[in-house]
CSV table of C-alpha atoms in Angstrom, one decimal:
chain,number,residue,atom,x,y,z
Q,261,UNK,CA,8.2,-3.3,17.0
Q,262,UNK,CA,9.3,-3.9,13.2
Q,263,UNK,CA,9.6,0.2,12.8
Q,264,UNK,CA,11.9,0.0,16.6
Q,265,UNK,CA,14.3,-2.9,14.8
Q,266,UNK,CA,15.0,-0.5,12.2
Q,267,UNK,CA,15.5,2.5,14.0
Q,268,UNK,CA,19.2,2.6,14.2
Q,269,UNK,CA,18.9,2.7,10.2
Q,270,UNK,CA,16.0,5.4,10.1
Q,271,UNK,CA,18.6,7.7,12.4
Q,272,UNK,CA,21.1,7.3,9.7
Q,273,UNK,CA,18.8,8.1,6.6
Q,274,UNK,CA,17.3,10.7,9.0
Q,275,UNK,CA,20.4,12.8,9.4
Q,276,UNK,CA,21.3,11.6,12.6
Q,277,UNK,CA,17.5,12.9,14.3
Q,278,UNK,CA,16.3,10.1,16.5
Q,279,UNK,CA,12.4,10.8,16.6
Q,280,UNK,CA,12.5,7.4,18.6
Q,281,UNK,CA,15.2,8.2,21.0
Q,282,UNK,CA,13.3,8.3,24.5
Q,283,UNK,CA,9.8,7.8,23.0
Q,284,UNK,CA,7.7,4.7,22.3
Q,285,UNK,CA,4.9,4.2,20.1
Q,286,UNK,CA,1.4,2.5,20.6
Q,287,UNK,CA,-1.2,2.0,18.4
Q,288,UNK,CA,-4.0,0.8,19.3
Q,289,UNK,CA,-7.5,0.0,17.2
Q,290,UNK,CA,-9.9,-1.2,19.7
Q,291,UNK,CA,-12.5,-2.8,16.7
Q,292,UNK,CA,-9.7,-3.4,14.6
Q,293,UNK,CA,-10.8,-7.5,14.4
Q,294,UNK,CA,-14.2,-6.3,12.7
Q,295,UNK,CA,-14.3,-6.6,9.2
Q,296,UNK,CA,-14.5,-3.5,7.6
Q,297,UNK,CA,-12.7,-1.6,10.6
Q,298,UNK,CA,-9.3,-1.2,9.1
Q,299,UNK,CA,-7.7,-4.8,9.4
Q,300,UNK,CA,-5.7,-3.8,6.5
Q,301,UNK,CA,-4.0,-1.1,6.9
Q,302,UNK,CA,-0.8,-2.7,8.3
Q,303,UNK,CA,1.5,-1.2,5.6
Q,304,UNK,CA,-0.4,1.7,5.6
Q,305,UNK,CA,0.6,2.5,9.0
Q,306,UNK,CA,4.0,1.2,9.4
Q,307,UNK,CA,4.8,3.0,5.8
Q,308,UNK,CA,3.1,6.2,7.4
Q,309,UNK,CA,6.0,6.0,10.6
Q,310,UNK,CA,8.9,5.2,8.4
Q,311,UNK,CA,8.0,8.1,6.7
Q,312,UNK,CA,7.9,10.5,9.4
Q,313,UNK,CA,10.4,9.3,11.2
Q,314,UNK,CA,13.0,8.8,8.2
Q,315,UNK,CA,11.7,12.2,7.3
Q,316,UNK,CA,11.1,10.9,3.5
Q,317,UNK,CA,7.3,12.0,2.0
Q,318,UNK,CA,5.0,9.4,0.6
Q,319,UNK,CA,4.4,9.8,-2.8
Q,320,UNK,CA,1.0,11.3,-3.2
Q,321,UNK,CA,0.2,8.7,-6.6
Q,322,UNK,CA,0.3,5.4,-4.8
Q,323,UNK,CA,-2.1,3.9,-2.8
Q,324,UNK,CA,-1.6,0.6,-0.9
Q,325,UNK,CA,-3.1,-2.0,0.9
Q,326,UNK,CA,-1.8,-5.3,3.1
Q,327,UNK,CA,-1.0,-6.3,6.6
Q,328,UNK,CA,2.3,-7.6,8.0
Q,329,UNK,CA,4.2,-9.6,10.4
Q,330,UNK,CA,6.3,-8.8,13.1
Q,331,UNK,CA,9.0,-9.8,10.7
Q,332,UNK,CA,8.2,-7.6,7.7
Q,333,UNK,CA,6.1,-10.1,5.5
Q,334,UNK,CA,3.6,-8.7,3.8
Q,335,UNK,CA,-0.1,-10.9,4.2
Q,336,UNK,CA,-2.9,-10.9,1.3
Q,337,UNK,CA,-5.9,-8.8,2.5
Q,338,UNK,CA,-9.3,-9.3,1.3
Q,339,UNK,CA,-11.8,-6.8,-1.2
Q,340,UNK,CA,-9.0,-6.5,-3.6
Q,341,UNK,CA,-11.4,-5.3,-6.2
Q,342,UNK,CA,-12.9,-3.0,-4.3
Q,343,UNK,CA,-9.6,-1.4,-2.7
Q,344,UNK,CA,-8.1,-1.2,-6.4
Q,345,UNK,CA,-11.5,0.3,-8.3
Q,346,UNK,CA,-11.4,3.1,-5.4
Q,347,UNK,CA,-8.0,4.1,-6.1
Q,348,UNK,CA,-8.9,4.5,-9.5
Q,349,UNK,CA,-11.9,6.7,-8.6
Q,350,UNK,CA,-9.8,8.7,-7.0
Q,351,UNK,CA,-7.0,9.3,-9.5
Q,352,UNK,CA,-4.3,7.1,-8.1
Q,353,UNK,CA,-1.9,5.9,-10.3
Q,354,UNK,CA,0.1,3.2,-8.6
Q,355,UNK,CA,-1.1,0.0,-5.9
Q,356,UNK,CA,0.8,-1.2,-4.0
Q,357,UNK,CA,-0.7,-4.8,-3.2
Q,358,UNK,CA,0.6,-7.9,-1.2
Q,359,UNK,CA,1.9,-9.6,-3.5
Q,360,UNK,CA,-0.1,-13.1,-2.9
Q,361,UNK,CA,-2.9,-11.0,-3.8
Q,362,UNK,CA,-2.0,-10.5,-7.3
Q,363,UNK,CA,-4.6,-13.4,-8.5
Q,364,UNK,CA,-7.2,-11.0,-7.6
Q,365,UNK,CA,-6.6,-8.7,-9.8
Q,366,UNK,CA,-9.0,-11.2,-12.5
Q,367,UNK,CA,-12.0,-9.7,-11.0
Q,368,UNK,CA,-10.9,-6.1,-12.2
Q,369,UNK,CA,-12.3,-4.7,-15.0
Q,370,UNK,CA,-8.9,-4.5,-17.8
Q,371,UNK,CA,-9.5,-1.2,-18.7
Q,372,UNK,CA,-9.2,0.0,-15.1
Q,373,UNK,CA,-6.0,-2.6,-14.7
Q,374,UNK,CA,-4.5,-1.0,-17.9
Q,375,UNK,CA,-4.9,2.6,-16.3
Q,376,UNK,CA,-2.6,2.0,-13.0
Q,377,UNK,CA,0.6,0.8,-12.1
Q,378,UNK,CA,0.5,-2.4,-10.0
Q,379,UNK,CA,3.1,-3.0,-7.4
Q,380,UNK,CA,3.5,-6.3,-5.6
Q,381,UNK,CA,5.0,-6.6,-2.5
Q,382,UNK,CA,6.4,-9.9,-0.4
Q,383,UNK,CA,8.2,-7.9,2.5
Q,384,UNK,CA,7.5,-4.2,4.2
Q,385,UNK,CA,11.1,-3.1,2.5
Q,386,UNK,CA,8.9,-3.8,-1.3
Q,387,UNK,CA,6.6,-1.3,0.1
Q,388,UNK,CA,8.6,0.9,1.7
Q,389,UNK,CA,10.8,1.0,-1.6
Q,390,UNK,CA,7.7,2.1,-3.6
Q,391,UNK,CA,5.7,3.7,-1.3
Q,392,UNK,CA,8.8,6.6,-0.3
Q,393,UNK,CA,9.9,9.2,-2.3
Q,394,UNK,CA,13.9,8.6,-2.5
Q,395,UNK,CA,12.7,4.7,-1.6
Q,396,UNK,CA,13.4,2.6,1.5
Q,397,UNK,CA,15.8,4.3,3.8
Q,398,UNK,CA,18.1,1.6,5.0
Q,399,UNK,CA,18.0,-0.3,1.4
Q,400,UNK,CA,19.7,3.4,0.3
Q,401,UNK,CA,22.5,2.7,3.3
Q,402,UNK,CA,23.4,-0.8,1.9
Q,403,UNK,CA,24.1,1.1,-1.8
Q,404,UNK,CA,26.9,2.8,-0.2
């Protein structure tokens, strides 16, 4: 629904392709309410249809994690730690993290903290801003 409210703006970043025109979108995660089963991935998702439908890549550097509302705020998930030591592991250099869930970051070891960039986000547009190569589609509109 968010992604749908913003399509008028994604056509115009797009180059005037409507991926949306005539089509509608349903995700569905059936265990999605079990812990551990993805109840985090909000921005992950929505970020992952801006970008294909705004035609913009995701930068491969930048991880993220954070759930939303219908009106593009960004909600503190849990296993901060966890989410941020893995994309170390894995040679990520930027996290994108709700930004209420900055008071986490104490149970991360400094050295790891030192290594990335942290990104916090209150609304989808932070993400989107961060998470896009060329940043958020419509906020390059209202530059004009």
């Amino acid at each position: 629904m968010w992604v749908r409210s913003r399509a008028a703006e994604l056509k115009l970043a797009a180059a005037d392709i409507s991926l949306l025109e005539g089509r509608d979108i349903h995700i569905h995660f059936p265990a999605g309410a079990v812990p551990k089963d993805g109840p985090s991935a909000g921005v992950t998702l929505v970020t992952s249809l801006v970008s294909l439908f705004s035609q913009r890549r995701v930068r491969a550097d930048t991880a993220m994690t954070g759930e939303m509302t219908l009106r593009g705020l960004v909600l503190p998930v849990g296993g901060i730690k966890d989410k941020v030591l893995a994309a170390h592991r894995y040679g990520i250099k930027r996290v994108i993290l709700p930004e209420r869930n900055l008071k986490d970051l104490v149970e991360v070891p400094s050295p790891v903290l030192a290594s990335l960039e942290i990104l916090p986000a209150k609304r989808m547009e932070d993400v989107l801003e961060q998470a896009l190569e060329g940043g958020c589609p419509w906020r390059q509109h209202s530059k004009l």
